[in-house]
């Protein structure tokens, strides 16, 4: 298969003939080739997005809403076809993709389609004269996505952008570009005008081109902190608005009164779901000293017994392959460093070659104990299935240690003491927090990071403000008084 750029409502061939391969991480095999967006494609994408914006931004919000809801219907009808694409591109298990990736993407579009007709300005009487405000779209937005939830990220970015009347040029990660093209086709089929959602393919250079382009008003970026820094610096050249969804090193704090089985479930979900490739993962698991032994025993038993590694398309598999050979090596490197720095390997720690997918880039679900706050695995985002267990005795101490990081994406706490739950959460420096839960992210709930984990929010009504700008209109009904 040859995947082309999707511009102006259709597949567009490049003139350079350049392509790059996409590899299925579970097999190591090339599954399709992708056409690079060359200069002709880039220019076409900008021209088309400009035309698309003109048409889309002048439609009534009810009409936009109706069209987006049609896209939601199509996404849900094609759940299995789209989920399979995500499994092949990312290596994540079908068990997850078939119930999460498309579902949560469609939910976000449905949520913002519902909100579109509620976007309104206000007015105030000034004694004859008056002013009113209009909440207008910002223009052409760029969406740049990471590889872990490719379709969901494309949905989460396009949903508020399009609901508010903007057009969007989207660049998926070059490792996982298929889902975004499928979404563009579905938008088109639903009646979204040509040019409103264009998808172009390429590496970081193409992303950088988007962040520097004069005609792009806003960039919504999901990726690593270091790339985010570059995107923001490049966007500053033309003073673009930015939304940054970046990495994390989130704490999951388990107090002595927690429901222990629930806490173990949360720790496993927060480290092994999507084989650890989730930005909000609670990778620093702080466990109260009094329950540490019991917690570890149940955690290790369940990890060894219940995790099924193998061909991600097999519905029984619940733990897939990492995105690439390079990423697998990076994760294994962190595991080696942790051992050298004195952490105790309690479980896992090696590359895996499951019989059903022996050429895939798998790493065992890994648990370290006896960790200290200054180890690399505690300070740096690994983005793989590596859980670090730390112990604590005192509430104030654990809050201080949990906050001792430049990240601030997420945090979780397990306790049955309602006062402590809220008291602790209110002191944690994180944008997304869970009490007796971990990882849930409904479309209604705004998500995003504190500190170096992000700027702005995705999902939630809050996000409408980031895809619109206020125009104030002063209307003079009185005669103008002038000294001239
Ligand atoms: P990267 O930062 O490597 O890449 C993200 C995207 O940016 C890719 O499409 C990439 O292109 C592109 N890119 C690379 N360089 C530039 C540049 N100079 N200017 C503009 N765009 C550029 O992240 P990963 O893809 O490795 O994703 C993993 C990271 O994403 C983790 O840190 C994770 O925490 C974070 N993440 C955050 C989420 C959140 O909501 N907070 C959600 C999901 C992931 P290409 O890859 O094609 O080269």
Short mmCIF file of C-alpha atoms and ligand atoms in Angstrom, two decimals:
data_model
loop_
_atom_site.label_atom_id
_atom_site.label_comp_id
_atom_site.label_asym_id
_atom_site.label_seq_id
_atom_site.Cartn_x
_atom_site.Cartn_y
_atom_site.Cartn_z
CA UNK A 1 0.00 0.00 0.00
CA UNK A 2 1.07 3.58 -0.70
CA UNK A 3 -0.38 6.17 1.70
CA UNK A 4 -0.60 9.64 0.16
CA UNK A 5 -1.03 13.05 1.70
CA UNK A 6 -4.68 14.03 2.08
CA UNK A 7 -5.24 17.58 0.87
CA UNK A 8 -8.33 19.44 -0.27
CA UNK A 9 -10.68 16.52 0.29
CA UNK A 10 -8.61 13.91 -1.55
CA UNK A 11 -5.37 11.97 -1.76
CA UNK A 12 -2.67 14.15 -3.32
CA UNK A 13 0.47 12.76 -5.01
CA UNK A 14 3.78 14.47 -4.40
CA UNK A 15 6.04 15.45 -7.28
CA UNK A 16 9.34 14.37 -5.68
CA UNK A 17 8.33 10.69 -5.59
CA UNK A 18 9.91 10.42 -2.11
CA UNK A 19 8.45 7.89 0.30
CA UNK A 20 9.24 6.39 3.70
CA UNK A 21 8.28 3.01 5.18
CA UNK A 22 6.06 2.28 8.17
CA UNK A 23 6.93 -0.78 10.23
CA UNK A 24 4.57 -2.96 12.27
CA UNK A 25 6.33 -3.01 15.66
CA UNK A 26 4.97 -6.47 16.45
CA UNK A 27 6.56 -8.09 13.38
CA UNK A 28 9.41 -5.79 12.34
CA UNK A 29 7.96 -5.90 8.79
CA UNK A 30 7.29 -2.90 6.53
CA UNK A 31 3.51 -2.67 6.19
CA UNK A 32 3.17 0.27 3.79
CA UNK A 33 4.99 3.19 2.21
CA UNK A 34 4.09 6.83 2.78
CA UNK A 35 4.54 9.73 0.38
CA UNK A 36 6.49 12.61 1.88
CA UNK A 37 4.89 16.06 1.69
CA UNK A 38 7.20 17.90 -0.70
CA UNK A 39 7.01 21.61 -1.52
CA UNK A 40 4.11 21.15 -3.92
CA UNK A 41 2.06 19.28 -1.29
CA UNK A 42 2.94 21.78 1.43
CA UNK A 43 1.84 24.73 -0.68
CA UNK A 44 -1.34 22.94 -1.71
CA UNK A 45 -2.12 22.19 1.95
CA UNK A 46 -1.80 25.85 2.93
CA UNK A 47 -3.83 27.13 -0.06
CA UNK A 48 -6.52 24.56 0.54
CA UNK A 49 -6.69 25.20 4.32
CA UNK A 50 -7.13 28.91 3.58
CA UNK A 51 -10.05 28.18 1.24
CA UNK A 52 -11.47 25.63 3.67
CA UNK A 53 -11.35 28.13 6.51
CA UNK A 54 -13.30 30.68 4.50
CA UNK A 55 -16.15 28.25 3.85
CA UNK A 56 -16.19 26.48 7.22
CA UNK A 57 -15.90 29.56 9.44
CA UNK A 58 -18.93 31.17 7.82
CA UNK A 59 -21.19 28.15 8.25
CA UNK A 60 -23.63 28.31 11.13
CA UNK A 61 -22.47 26.51 14.24
CA UNK A 62 -25.53 24.23 14.03
CA UNK A 63 -24.46 23.17 10.56
CA UNK A 64 -20.89 22.48 11.68
CA UNK A 65 -22.25 20.51 14.59
CA UNK A 66 -24.50 18.39 12.37
CA UNK A 67 -21.62 17.54 10.01
CA UNK A 68 -19.25 16.65 12.85
CA UNK A 69 -21.89 14.40 14.42
CA UNK A 70 -22.13 12.54 11.12
CA UNK A 71 -18.35 11.96 11.33
CA UNK A 72 -18.83 10.59 14.85
CA UNK A 73 -21.36 8.10 13.50
CA UNK A 74 -18.95 6.96 10.77
CA UNK A 75 -16.08 6.60 13.25
CA UNK A 76 -18.20 4.37 15.47
CA UNK A 77 -19.46 2.31 12.53
CA UNK A 78 -15.85 1.69 11.44
CA UNK A 79 -14.48 1.07 14.93
CA UNK A 80 -12.97 -2.32 14.16
CA UNK A 81 -11.37 -1.33 10.85
CA UNK A 82 -9.79 1.75 12.48
CA UNK A 83 -8.76 -0.11 15.64
CA UNK A 84 -6.93 -2.66 13.50
CA UNK A 85 -4.99 0.13 11.80
CA UNK A 86 -3.95 1.43 15.22
CA UNK A 87 -2.83 -2.05 16.31
CA UNK A 88 -0.72 -2.54 13.17
CA UNK A 89 0.85 0.95 13.35
CA UNK A 90 1.54 1.09 17.10
CA UNK A 91 1.92 -2.51 18.33
CA UNK A 92 -0.70 -1.99 21.06
CA UNK A 93 -3.13 -4.83 21.83
CA UNK A 94 -6.42 -5.15 19.94
CA UNK A 95 -8.02 -5.67 23.35
CA UNK A 96 -7.32 -1.97 24.05
CA UNK A 97 -7.61 -0.38 20.62
CA UNK A 98 -11.02 -1.92 19.93
CA UNK A 99 -12.58 -0.31 23.01
CA UNK A 100 -10.51 2.82 23.64
CA UNK A 101 -8.77 4.53 20.72
CA UNK A 102 -11.64 5.11 18.28
CA UNK A 103 -14.23 5.35 21.06
CA UNK A 104 -12.47 8.16 22.92
CA UNK A 105 -11.66 9.94 19.65
CA UNK A 106 -15.31 9.86 18.59
CA UNK A 107 -16.39 10.97 22.08
CA UNK A 108 -14.28 14.13 21.82
CA UNK A 109 -15.75 15.03 18.42
CA UNK A 110 -19.27 14.39 19.74
CA UNK A 111 -18.59 16.51 22.81
CA UNK A 112 -17.26 19.50 20.86
CA UNK A 113 -19.91 19.17 18.13
CA UNK A 114 -22.47 19.49 20.94
CA UNK A 115 -20.76 22.58 22.30
CA UNK A 116 -20.35 24.35 18.93
CA UNK A 117 -23.78 26.03 18.96
CA UNK A 118 -23.19 27.27 22.50
CA UNK A 119 -20.23 29.44 21.50
CA UNK A 120 -21.41 32.98 22.05
CA UNK A 121 -20.27 36.50 22.71
CA UNK A 122 -21.83 39.05 25.04
CA UNK A 123 -22.91 42.66 24.95
CA UNK A 124 -23.13 45.56 27.36
CA UNK A 125 -25.04 48.78 27.20
CA UNK A 126 -22.88 51.86 27.71
CA UNK A 127 -25.67 54.46 27.92
CA UNK A 128 -26.72 54.69 24.32
CA UNK A 129 -23.55 53.35 22.77
CA UNK A 130 -22.88 49.70 23.39
CA UNK A 131 -20.34 47.05 22.66
CA UNK A 132 -20.63 43.40 21.83
CA UNK A 133 -18.11 40.61 21.49
CA UNK A 134 -17.80 37.89 18.90
CA UNK A 135 -15.97 34.67 19.62
CA UNK A 136 -14.29 34.03 16.27
CA UNK A 137 -12.10 31.12 15.10
CA UNK A 138 -8.35 31.81 15.03
CA UNK A 139 -7.69 30.61 11.45
CA UNK A 140 -5.56 27.75 10.16
CA UNK A 141 -4.33 25.58 13.03
CA UNK A 142 -1.55 23.01 12.90
CA UNK A 143 -1.90 19.74 14.78
CA UNK A 144 1.27 17.73 15.43
CA UNK A 145 0.86 14.32 17.01
CA UNK A 146 2.82 11.63 18.86
CA UNK A 147 2.79 7.92 17.96
CA UNK A 148 1.13 6.34 20.99
CA UNK A 149 -2.53 7.23 20.30
CA UNK A 150 -2.40 8.43 16.68
CA UNK A 151 -6.11 8.48 15.81
CA UNK A 152 -7.22 9.63 19.24
CA UNK A 153 -4.73 12.52 19.17
CA UNK A 154 -5.93 13.55 15.67
CA UNK A 155 -9.53 13.50 16.97
CA UNK A 156 -8.74 15.37 20.19
CA UNK A 157 -7.02 18.14 18.24
CA UNK A 158 -9.40 18.43 15.30
CA UNK A 159 -12.58 18.24 17.43
CA UNK A 160 -12.34 21.63 19.17
CA UNK A 161 -10.53 23.23 16.22
CA UNK A 162 -13.25 22.33 13.73
CA UNK A 163 -16.16 22.87 16.14
CA UNK A 164 -14.98 26.48 16.55
CA UNK A 165 -14.81 27.01 12.76
CA UNK A 166 -11.04 26.70 12.21
CA UNK A 167 -9.31 24.62 9.57
CA UNK A 168 -6.43 22.30 10.53
CA UNK A 169 -3.34 20.88 8.87
CA UNK A 170 -2.37 17.75 10.77
CA UNK A 171 0.99 16.00 10.83
CA UNK A 172 0.96 12.62 12.51
CA UNK A 173 4.12 10.96 13.75
CA UNK A 174 5.94 9.42 10.77
CA UNK A 175 5.77 6.10 12.63
CA UNK A 176 1.94 6.04 12.71
CA UNK A 177 0.39 8.16 9.92
CA UNK A 178 -2.49 5.93 8.74
CA UNK A 179 -5.19 6.76 11.30
CA UNK A 180 -5.13 10.52 10.62
CA UNK A 181 -5.72 9.92 6.89
CA UNK A 182 -8.68 7.68 7.72
CA UNK A 183 -10.07 10.46 9.90
CA UNK A 184 -9.64 12.96 7.06
CA UNK A 185 -11.56 10.62 4.73
CA UNK A 186 -14.34 10.27 7.29
CA UNK A 187 -14.60 14.04 7.78
CA UNK A 188 -14.84 14.40 4.01
CA UNK A 189 -17.53 11.76 3.75
CA UNK A 190 -19.49 13.40 6.56
CA UNK A 191 -19.58 16.69 4.65
CA UNK A 192 -16.66 18.65 6.10
CA UNK A 193 -15.64 20.91 3.18
CA UNK A 194 -12.38 20.28 1.31
CA UNK A 195 -9.36 21.90 2.98
CA UNK A 196 -10.80 22.02 6.50
CA UNK A 197 -8.76 19.00 7.64
CA UNK A 198 -5.63 18.27 5.61
CA UNK A 199 -3.11 15.58 6.58
CA UNK A 200 0.50 15.84 5.47
CA UNK A 201 3.29 13.33 6.02
CA UNK A 202 6.91 13.76 7.03
CA UNK A 203 9.33 13.88 9.92
CA UNK A 204 10.24 16.58 12.42
CA UNK A 205 11.31 18.96 9.67
CA UNK A 206 7.79 19.06 8.32
CA UNK A 207 6.54 19.73 11.85
CA UNK A 208 9.03 22.54 12.16
CA UNK A 209 7.89 24.02 8.83
CA UNK A 210 4.33 24.13 10.19
CA UNK A 211 5.41 25.82 13.41
CA UNK A 212 7.24 28.56 11.46
CA UNK A 213 4.66 29.20 8.74
CA UNK A 214 3.18 32.72 8.63
CA UNK A 215 -0.30 31.57 7.62
CA UNK A 216 -0.72 29.25 10.60
CA UNK A 217 -2.31 30.92 13.61
CA UNK A 218 -1.99 28.21 16.23
CA UNK A 219 -0.07 25.01 16.90
CA UNK A 220 -1.40 22.20 19.03
CA UNK A 221 1.48 19.85 19.78
CA UNK A 222 1.70 16.47 21.51
CA UNK A 223 5.14 15.02 22.11
CA UNK A 224 8.28 15.19 24.22
CA UNK A 225 9.28 18.14 26.38
CA UNK A 226 12.42 18.82 24.33
CA UNK A 227 10.49 18.88 21.05
CA UNK A 228 7.84 21.06 22.71
CA UNK A 229 10.53 23.56 23.61
CA UNK A 230 11.62 23.71 19.95
CA UNK A 231 8.03 24.07 18.75
CA UNK A 232 7.39 26.94 21.13
CA UNK A 233 10.60 28.73 20.16
CA UNK A 234 9.76 28.37 16.46
CA UNK A 235 6.18 29.49 17.01
CA UNK A 236 7.43 32.61 18.78
CA UNK A 237 8.78 33.89 15.44
CA UNK A 238 5.24 34.56 14.28
CA UNK A 239 3.68 34.81 17.77
CA UNK A 240 1.44 31.80 17.27
CA UNK A 241 -0.70 30.50 20.08
CA UNK A 242 0.48 27.11 21.31
CA UNK A 243 -1.07 24.17 23.11
CA UNK A 244 1.53 21.76 24.48
CA UNK A 245 0.71 18.23 25.62
CA UNK A 246 4.07 16.94 26.78
CA UNK A 247 5.63 14.20 28.85
CA UNK A 248 5.41 13.30 32.51
CA UNK A 249 6.86 11.39 35.46
CA UNK A 250 3.71 11.19 37.48
CA UNK A 251 3.38 10.03 41.08
CA UNK A 252 0.87 7.43 42.22
CA UNK A 253 0.61 7.56 46.01
CA UNK A 254 -0.79 4.62 47.94
CA UNK A 255 -1.63 5.23 51.59
CA UNK A 256 -1.81 2.49 54.23
CA UNK A 257 -5.63 2.59 54.34
CA UNK A 258 -6.04 2.06 50.57
CA UNK A 259 -8.00 -0.83 49.14
CA UNK A 260 -4.92 -2.85 48.27
CA UNK A 261 -6.26 -4.84 45.31
CA UNK A 262 -7.63 -1.66 43.75
CA UNK A 263 -4.29 0.06 44.30
CA UNK A 264 -2.44 -2.84 42.65
CA UNK A 265 -4.85 -2.66 39.68
CA UNK A 266 -4.18 1.07 39.37
CA UNK A 267 -0.41 0.65 39.55
CA UNK A 268 -0.53 -1.98 36.80
CA UNK A 269 -2.85 0.13 34.61
CA UNK A 270 -0.66 3.17 35.24
CA UNK A 271 2.47 1.38 34.05
CA UNK A 272 1.57 -1.49 31.73
CA UNK A 273 -1.45 -0.26 29.77
CA UNK A 274 -0.36 0.38 26.15
CA UNK A 275 2.88 -1.33 27.26
CA UNK A 276 3.75 1.78 29.27
CA UNK A 277 3.59 4.23 26.36
CA UNK A 278 1.16 6.69 27.94
CA UNK A 279 2.07 10.26 28.86
CA UNK A 280 0.09 10.29 32.12
CA UNK A 281 1.58 7.06 33.46
CA UNK A 282 2.07 6.90 37.22
CA UNK A 283 5.62 5.62 36.99
CA UNK A 284 6.69 6.68 40.49
CA UNK A 285 4.61 4.46 42.74
CA UNK A 286 4.96 5.70 46.34
CA UNK A 287 3.73 3.00 48.74
CA UNK A 288 3.33 3.53 52.49
CA UNK A 289 5.89 1.51 54.45
CA UNK A 290 3.23 -0.32 56.47
CA UNK A 291 1.73 -2.01 53.40
CA UNK A 292 4.81 -2.18 51.20
CA UNK A 293 5.50 -5.93 51.56
CA UNK A 294 1.91 -6.96 51.01
CA UNK A 295 1.48 -4.55 48.09
CA UNK A 296 4.62 -5.83 46.35
CA UNK A 297 3.67 -9.45 46.85
CA UNK A 298 0.24 -8.97 45.25
CA UNK A 299 1.66 -6.72 42.49
CA UNK A 300 4.39 -9.14 41.44
CA UNK A 301 2.08 -12.17 41.59
CA UNK A 302 -0.52 -10.48 39.37
CA UNK A 303 2.08 -9.12 36.94
CA UNK A 304 3.63 -12.56 36.47
CA UNK A 305 0.28 -14.34 36.23
CA UNK A 306 -2.08 -12.00 34.37
CA UNK A 307 -0.05 -10.23 31.70
CA UNK A 308 -0.36 -11.89 28.31
CA UNK A 309 2.34 -10.79 25.86
CA UNK A 310 2.16 -11.72 22.18
CA UNK A 311 0.63 -10.95 18.80
CA UNK A 312 -1.31 -7.73 19.49
CA UNK A 313 -4.08 -8.76 17.09
CA UNK A 314 -4.88 -11.82 19.23
CA UNK A 315 -7.82 -10.77 21.43
CA UNK A 316 -6.27 -12.56 24.42
CA UNK A 317 -3.09 -10.45 24.31
CA UNK A 318 -3.15 -7.60 26.83
CA UNK A 319 0.41 -6.32 26.44
CA UNK A 320 1.88 -5.34 23.06
CA UNK A 321 5.13 -4.33 21.38
CA UNK A 322 7.01 -1.06 21.81
CA UNK A 323 6.88 1.36 18.89
CA UNK A 324 10.33 0.66 17.40
CA UNK A 325 13.62 -1.18 17.81
CA UNK A 326 15.20 2.14 18.79
CA UNK A 327 12.64 2.75 21.51
CA UNK A 328 13.05 -0.83 22.76
CA UNK A 329 16.80 -0.20 23.15
CA UNK A 330 16.13 3.08 24.97
CA UNK A 331 13.84 1.35 27.46
CA UNK A 332 16.31 -1.52 27.99
CA UNK A 333 19.03 1.12 28.52
CA UNK A 334 17.03 2.67 31.38
CA UNK A 335 16.61 -0.80 32.92
CA UNK A 336 20.38 -1.39 32.83
CA UNK A 337 21.08 2.03 34.36
CA UNK A 338 18.57 1.36 37.13
CA UNK A 339 20.37 -1.86 38.05
CA UNK A 340 23.73 -0.08 38.05
CA UNK A 341 22.32 2.68 40.24
CA UNK A 342 21.23 0.13 42.85
CA UNK A 343 17.54 -0.49 42.23
CA UNK A 344 16.34 -4.06 42.81
CA UNK A 345 14.80 -5.76 39.80
CA UNK A 346 11.70 -7.49 41.19
CA UNK A 347 10.16 -8.59 37.92
CA UNK A 348 10.83 -8.52 34.16
CA UNK A 349 13.74 -6.46 32.88
CA UNK A 350 14.48 -8.06 29.50
CA UNK A 351 13.50 -7.97 25.86
CA UNK A 352 10.95 -10.63 24.94
CA UNK A 353 10.38 -12.79 21.88
CA UNK A 354 6.88 -14.21 22.30
CA UNK A 355 6.19 -17.22 20.08
CA UNK A 356 3.32 -15.51 18.27
CA UNK A 357 5.38 -12.39 17.43
CA UNK A 358 9.03 -13.31 17.76
CA UNK A 359 10.38 -10.39 15.69
CA UNK A 360 8.47 -7.71 17.61
CA UNK A 361 9.99 -5.05 19.84
CA UNK A 362 8.75 -6.32 23.20
CA UNK A 363 10.06 -5.55 26.67
CA UNK A 364 8.79 -7.47 29.70
CA UNK A 365 6.61 -5.67 32.23
CA UNK A 366 9.29 -4.54 34.65
CA UNK A 367 9.13 -3.62 38.34
CA UNK A 368 11.94 -2.05 40.35
CA UNK A 369 11.97 -1.78 44.13
CA UNK A 370 14.43 -0.10 46.52
CA UNK A 371 14.34 2.98 44.32
CA UNK A 372 15.65 6.39 45.37
CA UNK A 373 14.51 9.83 44.28
CA UNK A 374 17.74 10.67 42.47
CA UNK A 375 17.88 7.61 40.17
CA UNK A 376 17.45 8.16 36.41
CA UNK A 377 14.34 5.93 36.32
CA UNK A 378 12.75 8.21 38.91
CA UNK A 379 13.72 11.49 37.27
CA UNK A 380 13.28 10.80 33.54
CA UNK A 381 10.32 9.80 31.41
CA UNK A 382 10.95 6.27 30.04
CA UNK A 383 7.71 5.78 28.07
CA UNK A 384 7.87 2.02 28.46
CA UNK A 385 6.67 -0.70 30.87
CA UNK A 386 8.97 0.17 33.77
CA UNK A 387 7.41 0.69 37.21
CA UNK A 388 9.46 2.10 40.07
CA UNK A 389 8.24 1.46 43.60
CA UNK A 390 9.33 3.90 46.32
CA UNK A 391 8.32 3.84 49.97
CA UNK A 392 7.27 6.62 52.34
CA UNK A 393 6.04 7.04 55.89
CA UNK A 394 4.70 10.56 56.16
CA UNK A 395 2.10 12.59 54.21
CA UNK A 396 4.09 15.85 54.04
CA UNK A 397 7.19 13.91 52.99
CA UNK A 398 5.44 12.14 50.11
CA UNK A 399 3.86 15.36 48.83
CA UNK A 400 7.27 17.05 48.78
CA UNK A 401 8.88 14.11 46.98
CA UNK A 402 6.00 13.73 44.51
CA UNK A 403 6.38 17.39 43.53
CA UNK A 404 10.16 17.20 43.23
CA UNK A 405 10.22 17.07 39.41
CA UNK A 406 10.03 19.54 36.54
CA UNK A 407 7.12 17.52 35.10
CA UNK A 408 3.54 18.10 36.27
CA UNK A 409 1.24 16.15 34.00
CA UNK A 410 -0.70 13.80 36.29
CA UNK A 411 -0.96 12.35 39.80
CA UNK A 412 -3.01 9.71 41.56
CA UNK A 413 -3.74 8.83 45.14
CA UNK A 414 -5.30 5.82 46.82
CA UNK A 415 -6.81 6.23 50.28
CA UNK A 416 -10.20 5.68 51.88
CA UNK A 417 -9.81 8.83 54.02
CA UNK A 418 -11.85 11.45 52.15
CA UNK A 419 -10.21 14.38 53.90
CA UNK A 420 -6.70 13.20 53.19
CA UNK A 421 -7.59 12.45 49.57
CA UNK A 422 -8.56 16.02 48.76
CA UNK A 423 -5.96 17.60 51.08
CA UNK A 424 -3.14 15.76 49.32
CA UNK A 425 -4.48 16.21 45.78
CA UNK A 426 -4.79 19.98 46.34
CA UNK A 427 -1.07 20.14 47.13
CA UNK A 428 0.14 18.09 44.16
CA UNK A 429 1.54 20.04 41.23
CA UNK A 430 -0.21 18.24 38.39
CA UNK A 431 -2.88 19.14 35.84
CA UNK A 432 -4.69 15.77 35.79
CA UNK A 433 -5.41 14.08 39.12
CA UNK A 434 -7.19 10.89 40.12
CA UNK A 435 -8.49 9.81 43.52
CA UNK A 436 -9.01 6.04 43.81
CA UNK A 437 -8.80 5.79 40.00
CA UNK A 438 -6.08 6.11 37.38
CA UNK A 439 -5.98 7.04 33.71
CA UNK A 440 -9.68 7.75 33.02
CA UNK A 441 -9.99 10.66 30.61
CA UNK A 442 -13.56 11.42 29.51
CA UNK A 443 -14.03 14.07 26.80
CA UNK A 444 -15.76 16.40 29.28
CA UNK A 445 -12.67 16.59 31.53
CA UNK A 446 -9.94 19.10 30.59
CA UNK A 447 -6.48 17.50 30.47
CA UNK A 448 -3.04 19.05 30.34
CA UNK A 449 0.10 19.64 32.32
CA UNK A 450 1.51 21.89 35.03
CA UNK A 451 5.16 22.98 34.92
CA UNK A 452 7.09 21.55 31.94
CA UNK A 453 4.38 19.02 31.05
CA UNK A 454 2.34 21.43 29.06
CA UNK A 455 0.55 24.63 28.21
CA UNK A 456 -3.19 24.86 27.65
CA UNK A 457 -5.68 22.02 27.81
CA UNK A 458 -7.34 19.46 25.58
CA UNK A 459 -10.93 18.27 26.03
CA UNK A 460 -13.43 19.97 28.31
CA UNK A 461 -15.35 23.16 27.52
CA UNK A 462 -12.22 25.08 28.55
CA UNK A 463 -10.59 24.19 25.23
CA UNK A 464 -13.10 26.23 23.21
CA UNK A 465 -11.38 29.36 24.53
CA UNK A 466 -8.09 28.20 22.99
CA UNK A 467 -9.51 27.78 19.50
CA UNK A 468 -11.39 31.10 19.40
CA UNK A 469 -10.44 34.71 19.81
CA UNK A 470 -12.55 37.58 21.09
CA UNK A 471 -13.45 40.44 18.82
CA UNK A 472 -14.88 43.46 20.66
CA UNK A 473 -17.15 45.69 18.63
CA UNK A 474 -17.99 49.16 19.93
CA UNK A 475 -21.15 50.57 18.38
CA UNK A 476 -21.71 54.31 18.54
CA UNK A 477 -25.38 55.37 18.66
CA UNK A 478 -24.67 58.82 20.17
CA UNK A 479 -23.18 61.64 18.17
CA UNK A 480 -19.36 61.70 18.28
CA UNK A 481 -17.94 64.42 20.55
CA UNK A 482 -14.76 65.86 19.06
CA UNK A 483 -12.55 68.80 20.11
CA UNK A 484 -11.32 69.22 16.54
P1 LIG B 1 8.28 13.64 19.72
O1 LIG B 1 8.40 14.91 20.49
O2 LIG B 1 9.50 12.96 19.29
O3 LIG B 1 7.41 13.86 18.40
C1 LIG B 1 6.11 14.39 18.42
C2 LIG B 1 5.75 14.94 17.06
O4 LIG B 1 6.54 16.09 16.78
C3 LIG B 1 6.03 13.96 15.92
O5 LIG B 1 5.00 14.11 14.94
C4 LIG B 1 7.37 14.45 15.40
O6 LIG B 1 7.61 14.07 14.07
C5 LIG B 1 7.20 15.95 15.53
N1 LIG B 1 8.44 16.73 15.59
C6 LIG B 1 9.71 16.31 15.81
N2 LIG B 1 10.56 17.37 15.81
C7 LIG B 1 9.81 18.48 15.58
C8 LIG B 1 10.11 19.88 15.47
N3 LIG B 1 11.34 20.36 15.61
N4 LIG B 1 9.09 20.73 15.23
C9 LIG B 1 7.82 20.28 15.11
N5 LIG B 1 7.48 18.97 15.20
C10 LIG B 1 8.46 18.07 15.44
O7 LIG B 1 7.35 12.69 20.63
P2 LIG B 1 7.03 11.15 20.37
O8 LIG B 1 6.36 11.00 19.07
O9 LIG B 1 8.26 10.38 20.69
O10 LIG B 1 5.92 10.86 21.49
C11 LIG B 1 6.21 10.50 22.80
C12 LIG B 1 6.12 11.71 23.71
O11 LIG B 1 4.83 12.29 23.61
C13 LIG B 1 6.29 11.36 25.17
O12 LIG B 1 7.12 12.31 25.77
C14 LIG B 1 4.89 11.49 25.73
O13 LIG B 1 4.86 11.78 27.10
C15 LIG B 1 4.32 12.58 24.90
N6 LIG B 1 2.87 12.52 24.90
C16 LIG B 1 2.15 13.45 25.61
C17 LIG B 1 0.78 13.38 25.68
C18 LIG B 1 -0.02 14.41 26.44
O14 LIG B 1 -1.21 14.53 26.17
N7 LIG B 1 0.56 15.16 27.36
C19 LIG B 1 0.04 12.30 25.02
C20 LIG B 1 0.87 11.40 24.28
C21 LIG B 1 2.24 11.51 24.25
P3 LIG B 1 8.25 12.63 13.73
O15 LIG B 1 7.99 11.72 14.87
O16 LIG B 1 7.50 12.22 12.52
O17 LIG B 1 9.68 12.88 13.51
#
